[in-house]
Amino acid sequence: MSMCIHVFKHLQAKIARRTVLKIFMLRNNKIKTGERSTHLVLSHTWQHQ
């Protein structure tokens, strides 16, 4: 039983780290590309509405 909890916590930590890395990379990309990426995102959301 305790083993399952340990594995679950380990997986949670792994997923959390991956999510943080993904957000960090996305933020870096936004800073690099600047306004062009925001323009693309805005036009993309407009098309889907």
mmCIF file of C-alpha atoms in Angstrom:
data_model
loop_
_atom_site.group_PDB
_atom_site.id
_atom_site.type_symbol
_atom_site.label_atom_id
_atom_site.label_comp_id
_atom_site.label_asym_id
_atom_site.label_seq_id
_atom_site.Cartn_x
_atom_site.Cartn_y
_atom_site.Cartn_z
ATOM 1 C CA MET A 1 0.000 0.000 0.000
ATOM 2 C CA SER A 2 2.691 2.484 0.982
ATOM 3 C CA MET A 3 4.584 1.490 -2.174
ATOM 4 C CA CYS A 4 1.657 2.617 -4.325
ATOM 5 C CA ILE A 5 1.578 5.994 -2.571
ATOM 6 C CA HIS A 6 5.323 6.363 -3.078
ATOM 7 C CA VAL A 7 5.028 5.616 -6.807
ATOM 8 C CA PHE A 8 2.077 7.978 -7.136
ATOM 9 C CA LYS A 9 3.983 10.816 -5.444
ATOM 10 C CA HIS A 10 6.990 10.121 -7.662
ATOM 11 C CA LEU A 11 4.784 10.330 -10.773
ATOM 12 C CA GLN A 12 3.186 13.552 -9.538
ATOM 13 C CA ALA A 13 6.622 15.108 -9.052
ATOM 14 C CA LYS A 14 7.675 13.965 -12.525
ATOM 15 C CA ILE A 15 4.564 15.437 -14.168
ATOM 16 C CA ALA A 16 4.886 18.676 -12.197
ATOM 17 C CA ARG A 17 8.517 19.070 -13.238
ATOM 18 C CA ARG A 18 7.625 18.422 -16.876
ATOM 19 C CA THR A 19 4.800 20.962 -16.739
ATOM 20 C CA VAL A 20 7.067 23.579 -15.187
ATOM 21 C CA LEU A 21 9.686 22.936 -17.863
ATOM 22 C CA LYS A 22 7.065 23.237 -20.600
ATOM 23 C CA ILE A 23 5.757 26.535 -19.208
ATOM 24 C CA PHE A 24 9.312 27.827 -18.811
ATOM 25 C CA MET A 25 10.180 26.920 -22.410
ATOM 26 C CA LEU A 26 6.971 28.494 -23.708
ATOM 27 C CA ARG A 27 7.732 31.676 -21.803
ATOM 28 C CA ASN A 28 11.275 31.755 -23.226
ATOM 29 C CA ASN A 29 9.901 31.276 -26.735
ATOM 30 C CA LYS A 30 7.431 34.122 -26.201
ATOM 31 C CA ILE A 31 10.236 36.416 -25.067
ATOM 32 C CA LYS A 32 12.365 35.411 -28.073
ATOM 33 C CA THR A 33 9.735 35.806 -30.782
ATOM 34 C CA GLY A 34 8.024 38.734 -29.056
ATOM 35 C CA GLU A 35 4.965 40.363 -30.556
ATOM 36 C CA ARG A 36 4.892 38.119 -33.622
ATOM 37 C CA SER A 37 3.890 35.078 -31.537
ATOM 38 C CA THR A 38 1.177 37.023 -29.693
ATOM 39 C CA HIS A 39 -0.171 38.199 -33.056
ATOM 40 C CA LEU A 40 -0.224 34.600 -34.300
ATOM 41 C CA VAL A 41 -2.028 33.431 -31.151
ATOM 42 C CA LEU A 42 -4.583 36.242 -31.465
ATOM 43 C CA SER A 43 -5.308 35.501 -35.130
ATOM 44 C CA HIS A 44 -5.473 31.778 -34.309
ATOM 45 C CA THR A 45 -8.081 32.295 -31.573
ATOM 46 C CA TRP A 46 -10.076 34.588 -33.856
ATOM 47 C CA GLN A 47 -10.260 31.918 -36.563
ATOM 48 C CA HIS A 48 -11.641 29.349 -34.114
ATOM 49 C CA GLN A 49 -14.505 31.524 -32.863
#
